Amino acid sequence: MEYITLNNGVKMPMAGIGVFMMSPAEAEAAVESALKSGVRLIDTANGYMNESGTGRGIKKSGVAREEIFLVTKLWPTVYEKETAVEETLARLGTDYIDLLFLHQPTANWREGYKNIEKAVRAGKVKAIGLSNFPDELLREAIDTAEIKPQIVQVEAHPYYPQTELKKILAETGMGLMAWYPLGHGDKNLIQEPIFTKLAQKYGKSNAQIILRWHIQSGNVVFPGSKNPAHIRDNFDIFDFALTEDEMAEIAKVDKGVRYYTATPEMIAAYAKMELQPDL
Ligand code: NAD
């Protein structure tokens, strides 16, 4: 495993698993299986409505809590709720969160940020993240925060490497967690000839080459998978390294295109989207 050290000194594994679009039972099974095969970074969210299943998977794995880097996200409808962090901890069955995000730049996110800062001071949260924040709001958050944020979580992959955002992150020492690291499974991306060529050279799969590119670009990855073989493969990316020339060749597939662009109307709708009970 390789690690990044966040700008507050917290050490974070660079590869893990995300449980987006999984039922609580699926998240439980995926988390248990991932932890048993050595994965130590888990990414969930209030909005995935599977934090309770994630917590059960952690317990069933038998892996000690302090060995796990647990990431979750507050949903906009609870940003102003004083008990939002406590309720999140209760669902996860833990007494601290390694990294807590504001999931969307909407509703009263400024108050939500203060809520997370309080939880950091109380030792319930170790690091703060901002997910899906456009550059101008990210800059505002960085400038106004009492406790500066450590990391962003945004869509990033070889078709959209986030070149502009990376300049802001470099100024502030912030990290990047890449969502859709495999282009949400898009075959066009995964089967780009450059990945097939490098997969043959290194005896790896195309997906592993893409994930290795992320690691060498400094991105934390947490590809989604319910398939135990894929979960293991996605983690087996630390025994080889791409050369600088190969990294440069991969940079050429940048299309400047994302798979998912939230319109202002969609972002406003998130502020009103109530969550279902997470069982
Ligand atoms: P992804 O890019 O990780 O792609 C997952 C797809 O790739 C799945 O269809 C899976 O079957 C396939 N896949 C996984 N491993 C593979 C392998 N080794 N070989 C071939 N195919 C493989 O996209 P995702 O799962 O949608 O996103 C990853 C994580 O990002 C989510 O679990 C979630 O935690 C996070 N996410 C966050 C946000 C946000 O707003 N912050 C939004 C979307 C997703």
mmCIF file of C-alpha atoms and ligand atoms in Angstrom:
data_model
loop_
_atom_site.group_PDB
_atom_site.id
_atom_site.type_symbol
_atom_site.label_atom_id
_atom_site.label_comp_id
_atom_site.label_asym_id
_atom_site.label_seq_id
_atom_site.Cartn_x
_atom_site.Cartn_y
_atom_site.Cartn_z
ATOM 1 C CA MET A 1 0.000 0.000 0.000
ATOM 2 C CA GLU A 2 1.089 3.537 -0.632
ATOM 3 C CA TYR A 3 -0.102 6.432 1.539
ATOM 4 C CA ILE A 4 -0.519 10.178 1.274
ATOM 5 C CA THR A 5 0.006 12.467 4.211
ATOM 6 C CA LEU A 6 -2.752 15.062 4.337
ATOM 7 C CA ASN A 7 -1.934 18.720 5.084
ATOM 8 C CA ASN A 8 -2.807 18.161 8.778
ATOM 9 C CA GLY A 9 -0.444 15.210 9.151
ATOM 10 C CA VAL A 10 -3.102 12.463 8.881
ATOM 11 C CA LYS A 11 -1.856 9.442 6.894
ATOM 12 C CA MET A 12 -4.330 8.017 4.374
ATOM 13 C CA PRO A 13 -4.149 4.836 2.261
ATOM 14 C CA MET A 14 -4.245 5.604 -1.480
ATOM 15 C CA ALA A 15 -6.546 2.754 -2.485
ATOM 16 C CA GLY A 16 -9.770 1.390 -1.092
ATOM 17 C CA ILE A 17 -13.359 0.624 -1.929
ATOM 18 C CA GLY A 18 -16.457 2.791 -2.454
ATOM 19 C CA VAL A 19 -19.967 1.507 -1.751
ATOM 20 C CA PHE A 20 -22.055 3.879 -3.881
ATOM 21 C CA MET A 21 -25.232 2.304 -5.297
ATOM 22 C CA MET A 22 -25.090 -0.700 -2.972
ATOM 23 C CA SER A 23 -27.918 -1.793 -0.700
ATOM 24 C CA PRO A 24 -27.019 -2.046 3.013
ATOM 25 C CA ALA A 25 -26.654 -5.840 2.626
ATOM 26 C CA GLU A 26 -24.453 -5.460 -0.464
ATOM 27 C CA ALA A 27 -22.306 -2.839 1.281
ATOM 28 C CA GLU A 28 -21.965 -5.127 4.297
ATOM 29 C CA ALA A 29 -20.741 -8.010 2.119
ATOM 30 C CA ALA A 30 -18.449 -5.821 -0.007
ATOM 31 C CA VAL A 31 -16.865 -4.139 3.025
ATOM 32 C CA GLU A 32 -16.342 -7.419 4.857
ATOM 33 C CA SER A 33 -14.796 -9.031 1.771
ATOM 34 C CA ALA A 34 -12.624 -5.972 1.031
ATOM 35 C CA LEU A 35 -11.284 -5.734 4.588
ATOM 36 C CA LYS A 36 -10.573 -9.477 4.636
ATOM 37 C CA SER A 37 -8.539 -9.128 1.449
ATOM 38 C CA GLY A 38 -6.434 -6.325 2.934
ATOM 39 C CA VAL A 39 -8.303 -3.158 1.852
ATOM 40 C CA ARG A 40 -8.152 -0.522 4.598
ATOM 41 C CA LEU A 41 -9.941 2.501 3.059
ATOM 42 C CA ILE A 42 -13.751 2.497 2.906
ATOM 43 C CA ASP A 43 -15.807 5.301 1.322
ATOM 44 C CA THR A 44 -19.520 5.675 2.051
ATOM 45 C CA ALA A 45 -21.968 8.581 2.589
ATOM 46 C CA ASN A 46 -25.192 9.467 4.397
ATOM 47 C CA GLY A 47 -26.636 9.724 0.893
ATOM 48 C CA TYR A 48 -25.764 6.135 -0.055
ATOM 49 C CA MET A 49 -28.102 4.999 2.711
ATOM 50 C CA ASN A 50 -25.818 2.078 3.529
ATOM 51 C CA GLU A 51 -23.724 3.363 6.441
ATOM 52 C CA SER A 52 -25.326 0.835 8.780
ATOM 53 C CA GLY A 53 -24.416 -2.021 6.397
ATOM 54 C CA THR A 54 -20.912 -0.583 6.068
ATOM 55 C CA GLY A 55 -20.588 -0.579 9.872
ATOM 56 C CA ARG A 56 -21.768 -4.185 10.061
ATOM 57 C CA GLY A 57 -19.253 -5.188 7.378
ATOM 58 C CA ILE A 58 -16.466 -3.581 9.414
ATOM 59 C CA LYS A 59 -17.492 -5.486 12.564
ATOM 60 C CA LYS A 60 -17.880 -8.802 10.695
ATOM 61 C CA SER A 61 -14.433 -8.479 9.123
ATOM 62 C CA GLY A 62 -12.776 -8.661 12.544
ATOM 63 C CA VAL A 63 -10.288 -5.963 11.460
ATOM 64 C CA ALA A 64 -9.521 -3.506 14.273
ATOM 65 C CA ARG A 65 -11.161 -0.099 13.818
ATOM 66 C CA GLU A 66 -7.851 1.761 14.141
ATOM 67 C CA GLU A 67 -6.471 -0.161 11.160
ATOM 68 C CA ILE A 68 -9.291 1.151 8.947
ATOM 69 C CA PHE A 69 -9.543 4.564 7.255
ATOM 70 C CA LEU A 70 -13.265 5.292 7.210
ATOM 71 C CA VAL A 71 -14.633 8.009 4.937
ATOM 72 C CA THR A 72 -18.203 9.259 4.859
ATOM 73 C CA LYS A 73 -20.129 12.368 3.793
ATOM 74 C CA LEU A 74 -22.816 14.566 5.295
ATOM 75 C CA TRP A 75 -25.870 15.004 3.085
ATOM 76 C CA PRO A 76 -27.094 18.622 2.526
ATOM 77 C CA THR A 77 -30.408 18.126 4.398
ATOM 78 C CA VAL A 78 -28.448 17.556 7.645
ATOM 79 C CA TYR A 79 -25.798 20.264 7.262
ATOM 80 C CA GLU A 80 -27.535 22.453 9.847
ATOM 81 C CA LYS A 81 -28.497 19.600 12.167
ATOM 82 C CA GLU A 82 -26.413 19.697 15.331
ATOM 83 C CA THR A 83 -26.632 15.921 15.760
ATOM 84 C CA ALA A 84 -25.679 15.102 12.147
ATOM 85 C CA VAL A 85 -22.209 13.797 13.016
ATOM 86 C CA GLU A 86 -23.444 11.861 16.087
ATOM 87 C CA GLU A 87 -26.151 10.167 14.000
ATOM 88 C CA THR A 88 -23.596 9.292 11.326
ATOM 89 C CA LEU A 89 -21.299 7.765 13.958
ATOM 90 C CA ALA A 90 -24.208 5.767 15.381
ATOM 91 C CA ARG A 91 -25.127 4.322 11.957
ATOM 92 C CA LEU A 92 -21.509 3.368 11.300
ATOM 93 C CA GLY A 93 -21.123 1.896 14.789
ATOM 94 C CA THR A 94 -17.931 3.823 15.484
ATOM 95 C CA ASP A 95 -16.824 6.692 17.681
ATOM 96 C CA TYR A 96 -14.760 8.551 15.074
ATOM 97 C CA ILE A 97 -14.593 9.151 11.333
ATOM 98 C CA ASP A 98 -11.204 9.427 9.644
ATOM 99 C CA LEU A 99 -12.421 11.779 6.922
ATOM 100 C CA LEU A 100 -15.790 13.523 6.716
ATOM 101 C CA PHE A 101 -16.960 15.338 3.581
ATOM 102 C CA LEU A 102 -19.632 17.847 2.771
ATOM 103 C CA HIS A 103 -21.171 15.852 -0.097
ATOM 104 C CA GLN A 104 -22.570 18.685 -2.221
ATOM 105 C CA PRO A 105 -22.005 22.460 -2.504
ATOM 106 C CA THR A 106 -25.594 23.369 -1.718
ATOM 107 C CA ALA A 107 -28.002 24.164 1.156
ATOM 108 C CA ASN A 108 -26.270 25.820 4.114
ATOM 109 C CA TRP A 109 -22.891 24.209 3.463
ATOM 110 C CA ARG A 110 -21.126 26.990 5.375
ATOM 111 C CA GLU A 111 -22.976 25.916 8.543
ATOM 112 C CA GLY A 112 -22.284 22.263 7.677
ATOM 113 C CA TYR A 113 -18.587 23.049 7.518
ATOM 114 C CA LYS A 114 -18.745 24.605 11.001
ATOM 115 C CA ASN A 115 -20.521 21.481 12.228
ATOM 116 C CA ILE A 116 -17.619 19.359 10.965
ATOM 117 C CA GLU A 117 -15.058 21.739 12.489
ATOM 118 C CA LYS A 118 -16.789 21.243 15.863
ATOM 119 C CA ALA A 119 -16.546 17.478 15.431
ATOM 120 C CA VAL A 120 -12.827 17.791 14.622
ATOM 121 C CA ARG A 121 -12.270 19.763 17.829
ATOM 122 C CA ALA A 122 -14.165 17.060 19.742
ATOM 123 C CA GLY A 123 -11.929 14.340 18.267
ATOM 124 C CA LYS A 124 -14.813 12.705 16.372
ATOM 125 C CA VAL A 125 -13.481 13.560 12.925
ATOM 126 C CA LYS A 126 -9.803 13.466 11.908
ATOM 127 C CA ALA A 127 -9.882 15.228 8.531
ATOM 128 C CA ILE A 128 -12.267 17.388 6.469
ATOM 129 C CA GLY A 129 -13.155 17.017 2.796
ATOM 130 C CA LEU A 130 -15.233 18.869 0.210
ATOM 131 C CA SER A 131 -16.962 16.871 -2.474
ATOM 132 C CA ASN A 132 -18.058 18.274 -5.831
ATOM 133 C CA PHE A 133 -17.233 21.879 -4.920
ATOM 134 C CA PRO A 134 -16.634 24.133 -7.932
ATOM 135 C CA ASP A 135 -13.368 26.074 -7.827
ATOM 136 C CA GLU A 136 -14.857 29.367 -6.585
ATOM 137 C CA LEU A 137 -16.665 27.759 -3.613
ATOM 138 C CA LEU A 138 -13.631 25.638 -2.855
ATOM 139 C CA ARG A 139 -11.539 28.815 -2.660
ATOM 140 C CA GLU A 140 -14.154 30.441 -0.418
ATOM 141 C CA ALA A 141 -14.147 27.436 1.924
ATOM 142 C CA ILE A 142 -10.347 27.412 2.079
ATOM 143 C CA ASP A 143 -10.226 31.159 2.774
ATOM 144 C CA THR A 144 -12.939 31.226 5.459
ATOM 145 C CA ALA A 145 -12.360 27.934 7.293
ATOM 146 C CA GLU A 146 -10.970 27.977 10.818
ATOM 147 C CA ILE A 147 -9.742 24.418 10.256
ATOM 148 C CA LYS A 148 -8.603 24.183 6.631
ATOM 149 C CA PRO A 149 -9.905 21.308 4.477
ATOM 150 C CA GLN A 150 -7.576 18.419 3.671
ATOM 151 C CA ILE A 151 -8.927 16.907 0.467
ATOM 152 C CA VAL A 152 -11.517 17.103 -2.304
ATOM 153 C CA GLN A 153 -13.531 14.294 -3.847
ATOM 154 C CA VAL A 154 -14.375 14.838 -7.499
ATOM 155 C CA GLU A 155 -14.824 12.897 -10.711
ATOM 156 C CA ALA A 156 -11.347 12.132 -12.088
ATOM 157 C CA HIS A 157 -9.980 9.597 -14.582
ATOM 158 C CA PRO A 158 -7.716 9.682 -17.651
ATOM 159 C CA TYR A 159 -10.515 11.249 -19.756
ATOM 160 C CA TYR A 160 -10.877 14.059 -17.160
ATOM 161 C CA PRO A 161 -7.730 14.398 -15.055
ATOM 162 C CA GLN A 162 -8.806 17.641 -13.296
ATOM 163 C CA THR A 163 -5.773 19.602 -14.463
ATOM 164 C CA GLU A 164 -7.140 23.040 -13.425
ATOM 165 C CA LEU A 165 -8.359 21.925 -9.985
ATOM 166 C CA LYS A 166 -4.995 20.319 -9.319
ATOM 167 C CA LYS A 167 -3.377 23.756 -9.478
ATOM 168 C CA ILE A 168 -5.555 24.968 -6.552
ATOM 169 C CA LEU A 169 -4.846 21.783 -4.622
ATOM 170 C CA ALA A 170 -1.107 22.185 -5.119
ATOM 171 C CA GLU A 171 -1.274 25.723 -3.646
ATOM 172 C CA THR A 172 -2.990 24.477 -0.492
ATOM 173 C CA GLY A 173 -1.416 21.043 -0.060
ATOM 174 C CA MET A 174 -4.813 19.396 -0.477
ATOM 175 C CA GLY A 175 -5.301 15.864 -1.820
ATOM 176 C CA LEU A 176 -7.732 14.446 -4.392
ATOM 177 C CA MET A 177 -9.987 11.413 -4.078
ATOM 178 C CA ALA A 178 -11.051 10.363 -7.566
ATOM 179 C CA TRP A 179 -14.644 9.228 -8.012
ATOM 180 C CA TYR A 180 -15.466 7.286 -11.176
ATOM 181 C CA PRO A 181 -11.748 6.357 -11.242
ATOM 182 C CA LEU A 182 -12.544 3.733 -13.918
ATOM 183 C CA GLY A 183 -14.992 5.981 -15.745
ATOM 184 C CA HIS A 184 -17.883 4.206 -13.982
ATOM 185 C CA GLY A 185 -16.814 1.044 -15.827
ATOM 186 C CA ASP A 186 -16.925 2.642 -19.302
ATOM 187 C CA LYS A 187 -15.484 0.096 -21.739
ATOM 188 C CA ASN A 188 -14.280 2.836 -24.111
ATOM 189 C CA LEU A 189 -12.015 4.173 -21.385
ATOM 190 C CA ILE A 190 -10.933 0.823 -19.958
ATOM 191 C CA GLN A 191 -10.176 -0.572 -23.426
ATOM 192 C CA GLU A 192 -8.145 2.387 -24.688
ATOM 193 C CA PRO A 193 -5.244 0.816 -26.659
ATOM 194 C CA ILE A 194 -2.619 2.424 -24.381
ATOM 195 C CA PHE A 195 -4.033 0.545 -21.378
ATOM 196 C CA THR A 196 -4.164 -2.748 -23.292
ATOM 197 C CA LYS A 197 -0.528 -2.268 -24.360
ATOM 198 C CA LEU A 198 0.658 -1.492 -20.805
ATOM 199 C CA ALA A 199 -1.456 -4.295 -19.331
ATOM 200 C CA GLN A 200 0.399 -6.761 -21.565
ATOM 201 C CA LYS A 201 3.771 -5.289 -20.631
ATOM 202 C CA TYR A 202 3.181 -5.448 -16.853
ATOM 203 C CA GLY A 203 1.008 -8.587 -16.693
ATOM 204 C CA LYS A 204 -1.863 -6.555 -15.219
ATOM 205 C CA SER A 205 -5.433 -5.789 -16.313
ATOM 206 C CA ASN A 206 -6.362 -2.558 -18.086
ATOM 207 C CA ALA A 207 -8.244 -1.439 -14.943
ATOM 208 C CA GLN A 208 -5.116 -1.955 -12.840
ATOM 209 C CA ILE A 209 -3.088 0.204 -15.249
ATOM 210 C CA ILE A 210 -5.656 3.012 -14.914
ATOM 211 C CA LEU A 211 -5.602 2.739 -11.129
ATOM 212 C CA ARG A 212 -1.791 2.765 -11.112
ATOM 213 C CA TRP A 213 -1.909 5.948 -13.238
ATOM 214 C CA HIS A 214 -4.123 7.512 -10.523
ATOM 215 C CA ILE A 215 -1.706 6.539 -7.740
ATOM 216 C CA GLN A 216 1.259 7.994 -9.620
ATOM 217 C CA SER A 217 -0.813 11.146 -10.296
ATOM 218 C CA GLY A 218 -1.271 11.478 -6.509
ATOM 219 C CA ASN A 219 -4.973 10.507 -6.572
ATOM 220 C CA VAL A 220 -6.611 8.330 -3.926
ATOM 221 C CA VAL A 221 -8.812 5.684 -5.595
ATOM 222 C CA PHE A 222 -11.786 3.701 -4.345
ATOM 223 C CA PRO A 223 -13.356 1.931 -7.338
ATOM 224 C CA GLY A 224 -16.784 0.456 -6.842
ATOM 225 C CA SER A 225 -17.164 -3.300 -7.174
ATOM 226 C CA LYS A 226 -19.311 -6.069 -5.777
ATOM 227 C CA ASN A 227 -17.054 -8.652 -7.389
ATOM 228 C CA PRO A 228 -14.474 -10.044 -4.901
ATOM 229 C CA ALA A 229 -11.986 -10.791 -7.718
ATOM 230 C CA HIS A 230 -12.184 -7.180 -8.943
ATOM 231 C CA ILE A 231 -11.935 -5.872 -5.358
ATOM 232 C CA ARG A 232 -8.696 -7.852 -4.916
ATOM 233 C CA ASP A 233 -7.324 -6.827 -8.341
ATOM 234 C CA ASN A 234 -8.106 -3.156 -7.759
ATOM 235 C CA PHE A 235 -5.919 -3.279 -4.691
ATOM 236 C CA ASP A 236 -3.067 -5.193 -6.344
ATOM 237 C CA ILE A 237 -1.453 -2.164 -7.962
ATOM 238 C CA PHE A 238 1.548 -1.562 -5.738
ATOM 239 C CA ASP A 239 4.086 -3.997 -7.199
ATOM 240 C CA PHE A 240 4.849 -2.136 -10.428
ATOM 241 C CA ALA A 241 5.363 1.442 -11.619
ATOM 242 C CA LEU A 242 4.641 3.183 -14.905
ATOM 243 C CA THR A 243 7.543 5.102 -16.426
ATOM 244 C CA GLU A 244 7.410 8.856 -16.959
ATOM 245 C CA ASP A 245 7.040 8.286 -20.707
ATOM 246 C CA GLU A 246 4.090 5.952 -20.083
ATOM 247 C CA MET A 247 2.444 8.513 -17.785
ATOM 248 C CA ALA A 248 2.914 11.105 -20.548
ATOM 249 C CA GLU A 249 1.400 8.757 -23.127
ATOM 250 C CA ILE A 250 -1.644 8.188 -20.888
ATOM 251 C CA ALA A 251 -2.019 11.992 -20.508
ATOM 252 C CA LYS A 252 -2.830 12.075 -24.237
ATOM 253 C CA VAL A 253 -6.198 10.329 -23.746
ATOM 254 C CA ASP A 254 -7.479 13.408 -21.800
ATOM 255 C CA LYS A 255 -10.726 14.432 -23.552
ATOM 256 C CA GLY A 256 -11.658 17.188 -21.081
ATOM 257 C CA VAL A 257 -15.018 15.462 -20.723
ATOM 258 C CA ARG A 258 -16.772 14.234 -17.589
ATOM 259 C CA TYR A 259 -19.380 11.481 -17.461
ATOM 260 C CA TYR A 260 -21.493 13.368 -14.952
ATOM 261 C CA THR A 261 -22.184 17.085 -14.828
ATOM 262 C CA ALA A 262 -24.648 18.273 -12.218
ATOM 263 C CA THR A 263 -26.669 21.248 -13.474
ATOM 264 C CA PRO A 264 -27.470 24.108 -11.016
ATOM 265 C CA GLU A 265 -31.057 22.743 -10.894
ATOM 266 C CA MET A 266 -29.786 19.292 -9.885
ATOM 267 C CA ILE A 267 -27.530 20.755 -7.201
ATOM 268 C CA ALA A 268 -30.438 22.808 -5.829
ATOM 269 C CA ALA A 269 -32.605 19.667 -5.792
ATOM 270 C CA TYR A 270 -30.009 17.824 -3.646
ATOM 271 C CA ALA A 271 -30.684 20.389 -0.913
ATOM 272 C CA LYS A 272 -34.263 19.121 -0.657
ATOM 273 C CA MET A 273 -33.711 15.413 -1.255
ATOM 274 C CA GLU A 274 -34.630 13.718 2.025
ATOM 275 C CA LEU A 275 -32.855 10.461 2.789
ATOM 276 C CA GLN A 276 -34.664 7.213 3.451
ATOM 277 C CA PRO A 277 -33.918 5.436 6.761
ATOM 278 C CA ASP A 278 -30.675 3.483 6.475
ATOM 279 C CA LEU A 279 -31.330 0.023 7.921
HETATM 280 P P1 NAD B 1 -15.848 3.345 -11.001
HETATM 281 O O1 NAD B 1 -15.130 4.214 -11.962
HETATM 282 O O2 NAD B 1 -15.131 2.865 -9.784
HETATM 283 O O3 NAD B 1 -16.376 2.113 -11.858
HETATM 284 C C1 NAD B 1 -17.030 1.034 -11.279
HETATM 285 C C2 NAD B 1 -17.421 0.099 -12.394
HETATM 286 O O4 NAD B 1 -16.246 -0.509 -12.898
HETATM 287 C C3 NAD B 1 -18.353 -1.002 -11.939
HETATM 288 O O5 NAD B 1 -19.288 -1.219 -12.981
HETATM 289 C C4 NAD B 1 -17.464 -2.221 -11.806
HETATM 290 O O6 NAD B 1 -18.141 -3.381 -12.106
HETATM 291 C C5 NAD B 1 -16.373 -1.921 -12.804
HETATM 292 N N1 NAD B 1 -15.096 -2.434 -12.300
HETATM 293 C C6 NAD B 1 -14.618 -2.330 -11.032
HETATM 294 N N2 NAD B 1 -13.401 -2.941 -10.951
HETATM 295 C C7 NAD B 1 -13.131 -3.423 -12.183
HETATM 296 C C8 NAD B 1 -12.035 -4.157 -12.730
HETATM 297 N N3 NAD B 1 -10.998 -4.507 -11.970
HETATM 298 N N4 NAD B 1 -12.091 -4.502 -14.034
HETATM 299 C C9 NAD B 1 -13.137 -4.155 -14.810
HETATM 300 N N5 NAD B 1 -14.194 -3.472 -14.359
HETATM 301 C C10 NAD B 1 -14.205 -3.110 -13.055
HETATM 302 O O7 NAD B 1 -17.200 4.089 -10.613
HETATM 303 P P2 NAD B 1 -18.146 4.003 -9.331
HETATM 304 O O8 NAD B 1 -18.137 2.686 -8.704
HETATM 305 O O9 NAD B 1 -19.457 4.507 -9.767
HETATM 306 O O10 NAD B 1 -17.476 5.096 -8.381
HETATM 307 C C11 NAD B 1 -16.513 4.751 -7.397
HETATM 308 C C12 NAD B 1 -16.865 5.357 -6.077
HETATM 309 O O11 NAD B 1 -16.894 6.771 -6.229
HETATM 310 C C13 NAD B 1 -18.256 5.020 -5.559
HETATM 311 O O12 NAD B 1 -18.359 3.802 -4.922
HETATM 312 C C14 NAD B 1 -18.508 6.159 -4.620
HETATM 313 O O13 NAD B 1 -18.024 5.828 -3.323
HETATM 314 C C15 NAD B 1 -17.758 7.307 -5.250
HETATM 315 N N6 NAD B 1 -18.602 8.349 -5.875
HETATM 316 C C16 NAD B 1 -18.672 9.546 -5.250
HETATM 317 C C17 NAD B 1 -19.453 10.539 -5.788
HETATM 318 C C18 NAD B 1 -19.544 11.863 -5.088
HETATM 319 O O14 NAD B 1 -20.419 12.659 -5.407
HETATM 320 N N7 NAD B 1 -18.675 12.149 -4.143
HETATM 321 C C19 NAD B 1 -20.169 10.331 -6.962
HETATM 322 C C20 NAD B 1 -20.077 9.091 -7.584
HETATM 323 C C21 NAD B 1 -19.289 8.095 -7.036
#
